[in-house]
């Protein structure tokens, strides 16, 4: 019967963990895990999805008569689970200067209350996204199909919740939620991104939308579009400056086709159209159509020459 | 102990649901969910995958002796679960002009029978896909590895079933199945796409194949290839026209390298090769090699100048 | 009650399986499945992830006091499960010339021991990857966030284990592990790829890294980057030659931006920077910055003209 | 590899099933199972237990604020699941003279409504049982301990629901529920038994209470007590007569100690006490104390000599 | 944060295990568990129950059309799982004088084949038990209710399988199966007991039937009946003699009422009736009615005086 | 579609809960459940069973090499889960006069530490019980069979742990654990009972052992034995006096056969034997054999006449 050198491996791993913790300035880990749990947040997200769309994403045996009962119970449970996670994140945020318990609790309650009160707004925004997808895709046959099947809509359900977590100063929980959407759909939206009503992402795989992106209403984008940063300014000491606006502003009614890459704090003006695979690091005036220079059959109309 | 304003949130959500339902022309939801279930279809797909490849995708303790017993029982159960989902979809399709029960049942049975009878054909097509992958990838070590590991093959198992659901007039179930493959592999094939034998998608993430695409035999494509639509014709009143042929026709033995984008009802002739990142909206004659103009080292041979 | 033509379908499927097995040169399948199980390997990977990062990826109720106990028990169990899978793979590899039992066992034990002894090294490499991500992304707020949320780090946890399986001559198990990462993150790294310390993949969806790729230290790549092969040499009889070096060599401190495609056995010299969407099939000298010719605003500096 | 004679065994089993079905007068089974499901009823019972005692037997994360929401949603779901089972039982009851669909539905709805409206009464009765146990057992430390731990109380939760199913003409579902209690507690109460308030069964294993038993208020019994039938009257043709009163009537405030056996339609008068292991087939006047003749130390007081 | 003295406790437990193993004559445990698994056998029993009664105890979505397919696949899988357990038991039986592999395999296959071939017989016997319960209980409303609800029938399903395991020289597996029934029903039948057709146990809690009991056809017993041994003969050296006939022989058509205790190798003659709570250690001639002397109202008729 | 009168039922149930809470003197429930959880304790018991007998009741894939690692990790996790439950019980115990947090924590830690330190003792006692069963039952074939199959041993594993919880002043948790054994085995041992080494319960169903029972070493009892209280002394105001010694004292080497009932604070002297079904409320001198007067064939030897 084979034996492996378990004790020696265990010891080596312990040494490496110890070195890492020392390097990270942790005198000692607390007794148990004091960090938000991906599984707990996943439960919260599932519950909120069900509460937002009870007859479509709630339990299969839900009936109309008890819709409100279901929503009430589900929200209450989910918010208190979230409250526990919020405490963990806030304690972690302040691990170098611990808050007193009352202050910690007050912040956690405030953050979760903030999300709670935004739930009706979130549902309303998502309704507009569903309609936008239905109206924007010739293959869509019903709003219900859109809600259940479209990865772009799935990603937006996560994002609109994650964004409220982010603005409620729970960036880590927001990020975990965003990565759930990323894993499920291939769509990577940073929870900091501000996105207006009636947003539609078609197909979606490979889409990246950065932290300080601002998107208006009725915008439509396709797979593999990047709204990214061009370069990262550093401080005098060479460390990255965080939080500066560094991603595009996309105004109302813009369409961006598959594979286009827009980098930096540029503005795509109202109603402009960005062609597939275009690489863009400049502002585009309202109403412009920008396409790849190489494209064989599309005139570059209505745009100043300097753009491409 | 924290309390959230649950009752008020519940009421606001109810108001928004009510507004949505009014806007969608639903006097009132039926008592319970009358919509296909993603979970139920997922069970069906898992069962069919096992029945198609019992010794590789069936239960781990399956033995050769009872292979047919397993296949028979599994198919029968899966088809009847699918029948239940088919009833839900057909009822939903006809929600504005309800069918009588006999008509509904007849249609559901016909649709599921259609899929049932196609199962041997589907297995045969998938065998050709597995062989194509094995022969087309220098890293592949056995057909079994290809079947178990290659996301392109996983996507085709879903697609070949989904396509039969689509042609059996169950487009919503077909779409749900397609999105399962999309979530799992990053490959987005509309169930309407017609794909011939021995099809191989390598790597696959980001591939998009549109509803009216037609693909011949022995075609090979790489990650991030789009076979899409160029524009969406609208009716006089501005609404999208649905179902028109709007995606490429790809003839036998074509190869399309990573990141190429082919848009519109163009035809890629037999045996032609489309280079990586090429953006193409015109027909390509048989045998042509099309590459990006910028590419440093590849001659654009055998093609009319007008293409790029 | 609907009936489907089960018996006939079962028979047709049996015929097709039989034809396939004959074509594959299998006189007869063994009585039961003798092939590694994806589920078993998934359990192994989850256990190893927990053992490598016990307080972050281990059980939520793990406590510091019993960290080593948990690691020891988990590794021992995981390695013996893996040993069972290794036996299956090695027997399968040698199915045309079966090994005797002692030889088979010796090879399996050697392969698993090899991985076991590399676990501390793997953890150490992953620590460097986590730090690289934290330092390279202005949005990252803590090393813990990076470890839990970043798909690039998730993919590397799988890869660094899978690569040891690959070098231990268990390529099929390695491949299955790699595809788990691919499904979860959209990042497709062949387990054969050699990757140095402090490697950071940002966003990641659509990244493809081929089997013979060699990557140095402190390399950073973005979403949709391909490190691929240009063409597949064939033998005189037209079959693919396997195992030849055919993917890029990327030296230390290189950065490759989103969507860039590097094909063939080219070398990207130390510290060079490859711009977004660049298509490249030539060597790049150390320190060069290569960008798309079309890009409006970036000078192609420090590079020989011949590159683009 | 071992092979068993599967096909022959399958055929033999099919023959025996066929013989059984013929003997049972079933020309042919319906296509699928048309019989209530133990699992479905188990789900209903768990849900009703939670709804009756939400903060003790409901979900562990239930909070006071959403108690009513939880109760409403849970009851609604449970009653509709029960409705489905009720349809199955009623159809089965009438399998020899099938009801039309409307009649079947009306009966099922009536039966389930009946139970629904009794739920508050059931909770009230159970509260009295809990108090009786708390007051009757010197080892009981709190009413909560009684509710959570005492098998006698568990059995009564099942019984008080099962009895309403029985009186609602769903005797099979009632019986299944009763057997769940029997399996869990060793207490076998036929759902037909009528039991008054404040009933306490201590220890409980081996208790048997027959179908036509009538029990008053504040009765207390111990383990292994049987309230059974003495003999079964038969019809002229020798078949058992069903439904006749054949079990004891136990009046208010009676105590029956462990192992006592009371058989037949006898009456135990108000306040009488039956000693352990007593075997009794006669009426006992109110206030009597009946003990085993052999007992060494207990006077047989206050009872007519004729009893023992 | 509390800490317990884990390492010291672990060491103490290791010492005690070591002492136990030394006392039990085990130089060293093998590397892994080499003992049958209760869970594995539980899976086998569930599978066999489903295969014996597919439309009642099989999967809820089973349909008539695929009954044989289900039975065939289920039996094959269950028998091979059982084969694995049989190997473990036989190896354990011979742990002091290990068998060679071929011999071990031959014995395991023979034992399992034996059970396999008895399955039709077992189903036939169980059909007779179900009918006996239906005909013997005035509360029974259908044979289906009896099969699904009656603990006596549940116990006999386990017993009739366990008895074949016992006669196939797998006494440990037989015992594990018997204890499953005991835990579920409170009925404790040793797998060695020989029981004829049409056996009915009513209520059942507390019934004990010993290893060498022999029961004829059409026997009926009630709760808390014991068919036990009177004393255990010992060898000269004081250790118990195993396997001697030491439990009652119960001939055809006997009825034994609740709580009766029959001890030793006595014979209850054809058709005799044993009253409740009777304590009996002598033979009873055919046709006798034996009741407790104390019983008030039942004549001790038709029996020799010497019995009680 | 049927509708039930949900809102009215919900309201009625809320009214009854409110009445109950008022009657129980609870101004208001706390926000969430503050009561030990049966499921949590069940997890603790399963973990402790595995840690006590790792190679028999631990995970099936446990290997010898990592036995101590498994034990250490499992105990640590289980004790901390138990600590959480202990806090809940202690807070509940003191709900009318709440402890400060430090005092509560100190008591919880002390109680759990107490159990932790007793674990080796518990294992040692259980080893003696296993041996006693093996030596006392002619049907037992190995100590492993006894450990895995015998309900009496299962019950003692629970009891020996529960008894330490009881003596550690966690009577509610102790009781919950005891009821788990009761439900599983039909053996009802109050956790307060003091039981010496080498205790063997055969068959076991229906055994009841009361709170203040004291049992010596090498005692053997059979199914349906009751060691109970004769009467409950009440205070002047009529309420039960709790905690008084009211159950039997059973000295070393006593045997009690099936169905015997021993009531009150009587003493069964060393080595005495109590026959089946005996009803006893007096002391029995050492060495006596007591049998039912009615028994046909057993002399009442060696006992004073006054006993029966």
Short mmCIF file of C-alpha atoms in Angstrom, two decimals, chain B residues 22 52 54 159 182-183 221 263 298 300:
data_model
loop_
_atom_site.label_atom_id
_atom_site.label_comp_id
_atom_site.label_asym_id
_atom_site.label_seq_id
_atom_site.Cartn_x
_atom_site.Cartn_y
_atom_site.Cartn_z
CA UNK B 22 -50.03 45.24 -17.27
CA UNK B 52 -25.78 8.68 -26.19
CA UNK B 54 -23.27 5.33 -21.88
CA UNK B 159 -26.17 21.78 -30.16
CA UNK B 182 -22.75 28.62 -23.69
CA UNK B 183 -22.42 28.92 -19.91
CA UNK B 221 -13.05 26.90 -36.55
CA UNK B 263 -20.96 38.91 -41.11
CA UNK B 298 1.50 35.68 -45.30
CA UNK B 300 -2.74 36.82 -49.98
#
